[in-house]
CSV table of C-alpha atoms and ligand atoms in Angstrom, one decimal:
chain,number,residue,atom,x,y,z
A,6,UNK,CA,15.6,-15.6,13.3
A,7,UNK,CA,19.2,-16.4,13.7
A,8,UNK,CA,20.9,-18.1,10.7
A,9,UNK,CA,22.1,-21.6,11.3
A,10,UNK,CA,24.6,-23.9,9.6
A,11,UNK,CA,21.8,-26.3,8.6
A,12,UNK,CA,20.5,-23.7,6.1
A,13,UNK,CA,23.3,-24.7,3.8
A,14,UNK,CA,21.8,-28.2,3.4
A,15,UNK,CA,19.6,-28.2,0.4
A,16,UNK,CA,17.1,-31.1,0.3
A,17,UNK,CA,15.9,-32.6,-2.9
A,18,UNK,CA,12.3,-31.4,-2.2
A,19,UNK,CA,13.3,-27.7,-1.5
A,20,UNK,CA,12.0,-25.1,-3.9
A,21,UNK,CA,13.1,-21.5,-4.6
A,22,UNK,CA,9.5,-20.4,-5.2
A,23,UNK,CA,7.6,-22.9,-3.1
A,24,UNK,CA,4.1,-21.6,-3.7
A,25,UNK,CA,4.6,-21.0,-7.4
A,26,UNK,CA,3.9,-17.3,-7.1
A,27,UNK,CA,6.1,-16.1,-10.0
A,28,UNK,CA,3.9,-18.0,-12.6
A,29,UNK,CA,0.8,-16.2,-11.3
A,30,UNK,CA,2.2,-12.7,-11.6
A,31,UNK,CA,0.4,-10.7,-14.4
A,32,UNK,CA,2.2,-7.4,-13.6
A,33,UNK,CA,5.4,-7.0,-11.5
A,34,UNK,CA,4.5,-7.1,-7.8
A,35,UNK,CA,1.0,-8.6,-8.1
A,36,UNK,CA,0.1,-12.3,-7.6
A,37,UNK,CA,-3.4,-13.1,-9.0
A,38,UNK,CA,-4.1,-16.8,-8.1
A,39,UNK,CA,-7.7,-16.9,-6.8
A,40,UNK,CA,-10.6,-15.5,-8.8
A,41,UNK,CA,-11.6,-12.7,-6.5
A,42,UNK,CA,-8.4,-11.6,-4.7
A,43,UNK,CA,-4.8,-10.6,-5.3
A,44,UNK,CA,-1.6,-10.4,-3.4
A,45,UNK,CA,0.2,-7.1,-3.8
A,46,UNK,CA,3.9,-7.0,-2.9
A,47,UNK,CA,4.6,-3.6,-1.5
A,48,UNK,CA,8.4,-3.6,-1.0
A,49,UNK,CA,11.2,-6.1,-0.5
A,50,UNK,CA,12.4,-5.2,3.0
A,51,UNK,CA,11.3,-6.3,6.5
A,52,UNK,CA,12.0,-5.2,10.1
A,53,UNK,CA,13.7,-8.5,10.6
A,54,UNK,CA,14.1,-11.6,8.5
A,55,UNK,CA,12.4,-14.9,9.1
A,56,UNK,CA,14.8,-17.8,8.2
A,57,UNK,CA,11.8,-19.8,6.8
A,58,UNK,CA,10.5,-16.9,4.6
A,59,UNK,CA,8.4,-18.2,1.7
A,60,UNK,CA,9.5,-15.2,-0.3
A,61,UNK,CA,13.2,-15.2,0.4
A,62,UNK,CA,13.9,-15.3,-3.4
A,63,UNK,CA,12.6,-11.7,-3.5
A,64,UNK,CA,12.8,-10.3,0.0
A,65,UNK,CA,15.9,-8.3,0.8
A,66,UNK,CA,17.4,-9.2,-2.6
A,67,UNK,CA,17.4,-5.6,-3.8
A,68,UNK,CA,15.9,-6.4,-7.1
A,69,UNK,CA,12.3,-5.4,-6.5
A,70,UNK,CA,11.3,-1.8,-7.0
A,71,UNK,CA,9.2,-0.4,-4.2
A,72,UNK,CA,5.5,-0.2,-5.0
A,73,UNK,CA,5.6,3.5,-5.5
A,74,UNK,CA,7.4,2.9,-8.8
A,75,UNK,CA,5.2,0.1,-9.9
A,76,UNK,CA,1.9,1.5,-8.7
A,77,UNK,CA,0.5,2.8,-12.0
A,78,UNK,CA,0.7,-0.6,-13.7
A,79,UNK,CA,-0.8,-2.3,-10.6
A,80,UNK,CA,-3.7,0.1,-10.4
A,81,UNK,CA,-4.4,-0.2,-14.2
A,82,UNK,CA,-4.6,-4.0,-13.8
A,83,UNK,CA,-6.9,-3.8,-10.8
A,84,UNK,CA,-9.2,-1.2,-12.5
A,85,UNK,CA,-9.5,-3.6,-15.5
A,86,UNK,CA,-10.1,-6.7,-13.4
A,87,UNK,CA,-13.5,-6.0,-11.9
A,88,UNK,CA,-13.7,-9.5,-10.5
A,89,UNK,CA,-11.1,-8.6,-7.9
A,90,UNK,CA,-12.8,-7.5,-4.7
A,91,UNK,CA,-10.0,-8.3,-2.1
A,92,UNK,CA,-6.4,-7.0,-2.0
A,93,UNK,CA,-3.8,-8.4,0.4
A,94,UNK,CA,-0.9,-6.1,0.7
A,95,UNK,CA,2.3,-7.9,1.8
A,96,UNK,CA,5.9,-8.0,0.8
A,97,UNK,CA,8.3,-7.5,2.4
A,98,UNK,CA,6.5,-5.6,5.1
A,99,UNK,CA,4.1,-2.8,4.0
A,100,UNK,CA,4.2,-1.1,7.4
A,101,UNK,CA,7.9,-0.2,6.8
A,102,UNK,CA,6.5,2.3,4.4
A,103,UNK,CA,6.2,5.8,6.0
A,104,UNK,CA,2.8,7.2,6.5
A,105,UNK,CA,2.6,9.3,3.4
A,106,UNK,CA,3.4,6.7,0.7
A,107,UNK,CA,1.2,4.2,2.6
A,108,UNK,CA,-1.7,6.6,2.7
A,109,UNK,CA,-1.2,7.2,-1.0
A,110,UNK,CA,-1.2,3.5,-1.8
A,111,UNK,CA,-4.3,2.9,0.2
A,112,UNK,CA,-6.0,6.0,-1.3
A,113,UNK,CA,-5.4,4.8,-4.8
A,114,UNK,CA,-6.7,1.3,-4.0
A,115,UNK,CA,-9.8,2.8,-2.3
A,116,UNK,CA,-10.4,4.8,-5.4
A,117,UNK,CA,-11.3,1.5,-7.3
A,118,UNK,CA,-15.0,0.9,-6.6
A,119,UNK,CA,-15.0,-2.9,-6.8
A,120,UNK,CA,-12.2,-3.3,-4.2
A,121,UNK,CA,-14.3,-3.9,-1.1
A,122,UNK,CA,-11.8,-5.5,1.2
A,123,UNK,CA,-8.2,-4.4,1.9
A,124,UNK,CA,-5.8,-6.1,4.3
A,125,UNK,CA,-2.2,-5.7,5.1
A,126,UNK,CA,0.0,-8.7,6.1
A,127,UNK,CA,2.7,-7.4,8.5
A,128,UNK,CA,5.2,-8.6,11.1
A,129,UNK,CA,5.9,-5.0,12.2
A,130,UNK,CA,3.7,-5.2,15.3
A,131,UNK,CA,5.9,-8.1,16.5
A,132,UNK,CA,9.3,-6.9,15.2
A,133,UNK,CA,9.0,-3.1,15.5
A,134,UNK,CA,6.0,-2.3,17.7
A,135,UNK,CA,7.1,1.3,18.1
A,136,UNK,CA,6.0,1.8,14.4
A,137,UNK,CA,2.4,1.4,15.6
A,138,UNK,CA,1.9,5.1,16.3
A,139,UNK,CA,-1.4,6.8,17.0
A,140,UNK,CA,-1.1,8.5,13.5
A,141,UNK,CA,-0.6,5.1,11.8
A,142,UNK,CA,-3.7,3.7,13.5
A,143,UNK,CA,-5.8,6.7,12.3
A,144,UNK,CA,-4.5,6.1,8.8
A,145,UNK,CA,-5.4,2.4,8.8
A,146,UNK,CA,-8.8,3.1,10.3
A,147,UNK,CA,-9.5,5.8,7.7
A,148,UNK,CA,-9.0,3.3,4.9
A,149,UNK,CA,-10.9,0.5,6.8
A,150,UNK,CA,-7.9,-1.9,6.6
A,151,UNK,CA,-7.8,-5.3,8.3
A,152,UNK,CA,-4.4,-6.5,9.6
A,153,UNK,CA,-2.9,-10.0,9.3
A,154,UNK,CA,-0.1,-10.2,11.9
A,155,UNK,CA,2.5,-12.9,12.2
A,156,UNK,CA,3.6,-14.6,15.5
A,157,UNK,CA,5.3,-17.9,16.0
A,158,UNK,CA,5.8,-18.0,19.8
A,159,UNK,CA,4.3,-16.6,22.9
A,160,UNK,CA,7.6,-15.1,23.8
A,161,UNK,CA,7.1,-12.6,21.0
A,162,UNK,CA,4.1,-11.2,22.9
A,163,UNK,CA,6.2,-8.7,24.9
A,164,UNK,CA,4.7,-5.8,26.8
A,165,UNK,CA,5.6,-3.5,23.9
A,166,UNK,CA,3.9,-5.8,21.4
A,167,UNK,CA,0.8,-6.0,23.7
A,168,UNK,CA,0.7,-2.2,23.7
A,169,UNK,CA,0.9,-2.1,19.9
A,170,UNK,CA,-2.0,-4.6,19.6
A,171,UNK,CA,-4.0,-2.8,22.1
A,172,UNK,CA,-3.6,0.4,20.2
A,173,UNK,CA,-4.7,-1.2,17.0
A,174,UNK,CA,-7.7,-3.0,18.6
A,175,UNK,CA,-8.7,0.2,20.4
A,176,UNK,CA,-8.4,2.0,17.1
A,177,UNK,CA,-10.9,-0.4,15.5
A,178,UNK,CA,-8.5,-2.4,13.3
A,179,UNK,CA,-9.6,-6.0,13.0
A,180,UNK,CA,-6.6,-8.2,13.8
A,181,UNK,CA,-5.8,-11.8,12.7
A,182,UNK,CA,-2.5,-13.7,13.1
A,183,UNK,CA,-0.7,-16.2,11.0
A,184,UNK,CA,1.7,-18.8,12.4
A,185,UNK,CA,4.2,-21.1,10.7
A,186,UNK,CA,4.6,-24.5,12.3
A,187,UNK,CA,8.4,-24.8,13.1
A,188,UNK,CA,10.3,-27.8,14.4
A,189,UNK,CA,11.8,-27.1,17.8
A,190,UNK,CA,10.1,-23.7,18.1
A,191,UNK,CA,6.3,-24.2,18.3
A,192,UNK,CA,5.7,-27.9,17.4
A,193,UNK,CA,4.1,-28.8,20.8
A,194,UNK,CA,0.6,-28.6,22.1
A,195,UNK,CA,1.8,-26.4,24.9
A,196,UNK,CA,3.6,-23.9,22.7
A,197,UNK,CA,0.7,-23.5,20.3
A,198,UNK,CA,-1.9,-23.2,23.1
A,199,UNK,CA,0.2,-20.6,24.9
A,200,UNK,CA,0.6,-18.6,21.7
A,201,UNK,CA,-3.0,-18.8,20.6
A,202,UNK,CA,-4.4,-18.0,24.1
A,203,UNK,CA,-1.9,-15.2,24.4
A,204,UNK,CA,-3.1,-13.8,21.1
A,205,UNK,CA,-6.8,-13.9,22.1
A,206,UNK,CA,-5.9,-12.0,25.2
A,207,UNK,CA,-4.6,-9.3,22.9
A,208,UNK,CA,-7.8,-9.4,20.8
A,209,UNK,CA,-5.9,-11.1,17.9
A,210,UNK,CA,-7.7,-14.0,16.2
A,211,UNK,CA,-5.4,-16.8,15.1
A,212,UNK,CA,-6.2,-17.2,11.4
A,213,UNK,CA,-3.9,-19.7,9.7
A,214,UNK,CA,-1.3,-22.2,11.0
A,215,UNK,CA,0.9,-22.9,8.0
A,216,UNK,CA,2.8,-26.1,7.3
A,217,UNK,CA,6.3,-24.7,6.7
A,218,UNK,CA,6.8,-24.1,3.0
A,219,UNK,CA,9.6,-26.2,1.5
A,220,UNK,CA,11.9,-23.2,0.9
A,221,UNK,CA,15.5,-23.9,0.0
A,222,UNK,CA,17.5,-24.6,3.2
A,223,UNK,CA,14.6,-25.0,5.6
A,224,UNK,CA,14.4,-28.8,6.1
A,225,UNK,CA,15.7,-28.4,9.7
A,226,UNK,CA,12.7,-26.2,10.5
A,227,UNK,CA,10.0,-28.4,9.0
A,228,UNK,CA,7.8,-31.0,10.7
A,229,UNK,CA,5.8,-33.8,9.1
A,230,UNK,CA,2.2,-33.0,8.1
A,231,UNK,CA,1.2,-35.7,10.6
A,232,UNK,CA,2.7,-33.6,13.4
A,233,UNK,CA,0.5,-30.7,12.3
A,234,UNK,CA,-2.6,-32.8,12.1
A,235,UNK,CA,-2.0,-34.2,15.6
A,236,UNK,CA,-1.4,-30.8,17.1
A,237,UNK,CA,-4.5,-29.3,15.6
A,238,UNK,CA,-6.6,-32.3,16.8
A,239,UNK,CA,-5.4,-31.6,20.3
A,240,UNK,CA,-6.7,-28.0,20.1
A,241,UNK,CA,-9.9,-28.3,18.0
A,242,UNK,CA,-12.8,-28.7,20.5
A,243,UNK,CA,-10.5,-28.9,23.4
A,244,UNK,CA,-10.2,-25.1,23.7
A,245,UNK,CA,-11.9,-21.9,22.5
A,246,UNK,CA,-12.8,-22.2,18.9
A,247,UNK,CA,-11.5,-18.7,18.3
A,248,UNK,CA,-8.1,-19.9,19.5
A,249,UNK,CA,-7.8,-22.6,16.8
A,250,UNK,CA,-6.5,-21.4,13.4
A,251,UNK,CA,-7.1,-23.3,10.2
A,252,UNK,CA,-4.1,-25.5,9.5
A,253,UNK,CA,-3.1,-25.2,5.8
A,254,UNK,CA,-0.6,-26.4,3.3
A,255,UNK,CA,0.1,-23.7,0.7
A,256,UNK,CA,0.3,-26.3,-2.1
A,257,UNK,CA,3.7,-26.3,-3.9
A,258,UNK,CA,3.3,-25.5,-7.6
A,259,UNK,CA,0.6,-22.8,-7.1
A,260,UNK,CA,-2.3,-24.8,-5.8
A,261,UNK,CA,-3.1,-22.2,-3.1
A,262,UNK,CA,-3.9,-22.8,0.5
A,263,UNK,CA,-5.5,-26.2,1.3
A,264,UNK,CA,-7.0,-26.8,4.8
A,265,UNK,CA,-5.9,-30.0,6.5
A,266,UNK,CA,-7.5,-31.7,9.5
A,267,UNK,CA,-8.0,-35.2,10.8
A,268,UNK,CA,-11.0,-36.9,9.4
A,269,UNK,CA,-14.1,-35.9,11.3
A,270,UNK,CA,-16.7,-37.2,8.8
A,271,UNK,CA,-16.2,-40.9,9.3
A,272,UNK,CA,-19.0,-42.0,6.9
A,273,UNK,CA,-21.7,-40.4,4.9
A,274,UNK,CA,-24.2,-42.8,3.3
A,275,UNK,CA,-27.9,-42.9,2.6
A,276,UNK,CA,-28.4,-39.4,4.1
A,277,UNK,CA,-26.7,-40.2,7.3
A,278,UNK,CA,-23.4,-38.6,8.4
A,279,UNK,CA,-21.3,-40.3,11.0
A,280,UNK,CA,-19.1,-37.8,12.7
A,281,UNK,CA,-16.3,-38.0,15.2
A,282,UNK,CA,-16.1,-35.4,17.9
A,283,UNK,CA,-13.1,-33.8,19.8
A,284,UNK,CA,-13.2,-36.6,22.4
A,285,UNK,CA,-13.0,-39.4,19.7
A,286,UNK,CA,-16.7,-40.5,20.1
A,287,UNK,CA,-18.9,-41.0,17.1
A,288,UNK,CA,-22.4,-39.6,16.5
A,289,UNK,CA,-24.8,-39.7,13.6
A,290,UNK,CA,-26.7,-36.9,11.9
A,291,UNK,CA,-29.6,-37.6,9.5
A,292,UNK,CA,-30.4,-35.3,6.5
A,293,UNK,CA,-33.9,-34.0,6.3
A,294,UNK,CA,-36.4,-36.6,4.9
A,295,UNK,CA,-37.8,-35.2,1.6
A,296,UNK,CA,-41.5,-34.5,1.7
A,297,UNK,CA,-43.5,-37.1,-0.2
B,321,PLP,C1,-2.9,-16.3,1.0
B,321,PLP,C2,-3.1,-15.7,-0.3
B,321,PLP,C3,-4.3,-14.9,-0.5
B,321,PLP,C4,-5.3,-14.7,0.5
B,321,PLP,O1,-5.9,-15.9,0.9
B,321,PLP,P1,-7.1,-16.0,2.0
B,321,PLP,O2,-7.4,-17.5,2.1
B,321,PLP,O3,-8.2,-15.2,1.5
B,321,PLP,O4,-6.5,-15.4,3.2
B,321,PLP,C5,-4.4,-14.4,-1.8
B,321,PLP,N1,-3.5,-14.6,-2.8
B,321,PLP,C6,-2.4,-15.3,-2.6
B,321,PLP,C7,-1.5,-15.5,-3.7
B,321,PLP,C8,-2.2,-15.9,-1.4
B,321,PLP,O5,-1.1,-16.6,-1.2
């Protein structure tokens, strides 16, 4: 969270818009990349600023109007695009909106019959847990919203954060968490295990572990992909499946999220799959023999 001198070093592979979102933006504040779901950017401020932010080109730059001023165009686009069934509201942090405009946004989205799944991506439960008021929980439940939280280290799971997560879970809000793999912060088996076990205790399901996007000035925070593969291999099968998120690279250039894991399908020939388990042993599985 604290700026460091290394941020001034720009590496040749750094990108301003690492996930290529700008080229998938049909109306301002909406990224439509996958066939059935969209990313809605609600506002450009956060409760604190992650130094590795994938959207640092927009966030806190003061150039993006809040969603309240862009909403009509967004709603019109979504009404027209009946193939969209899932809206992810992110930003900036949507939970920095006060209850009334947030309620209005969710009500407008819920008025579109083909939108069956609405989630909010937020770091507010970790940065500003006092924002998780009983009134906010009622509002989120009323609109049947899922929450994607964001935690990078077990030290973020303070008693105040635990209370906020409890309030959300008790209020019936499904909770997932996203983590960015960061060099010197959480790039060890112990750090990730402690974080993911800590999240499960708070009824938060680790959802994605992101390879850090190559944002301008973040080379000092990034690990190799091999580091990520090795770390996930030390978790998968070795601990509760719910505690192991999907490790993904958000492909530079707009390819979307691509899951990465060590090869577990060693061979697959003549209807026989050879698989490698968590302990490194191999086994075979035979496909059903077709009836003659
Ligand atoms: C991550 C993301 C989504 C949601 O992807 P899921 O795999 O469904 O969580 C949708 N749109 C964009 C542009 C995204 O980056």
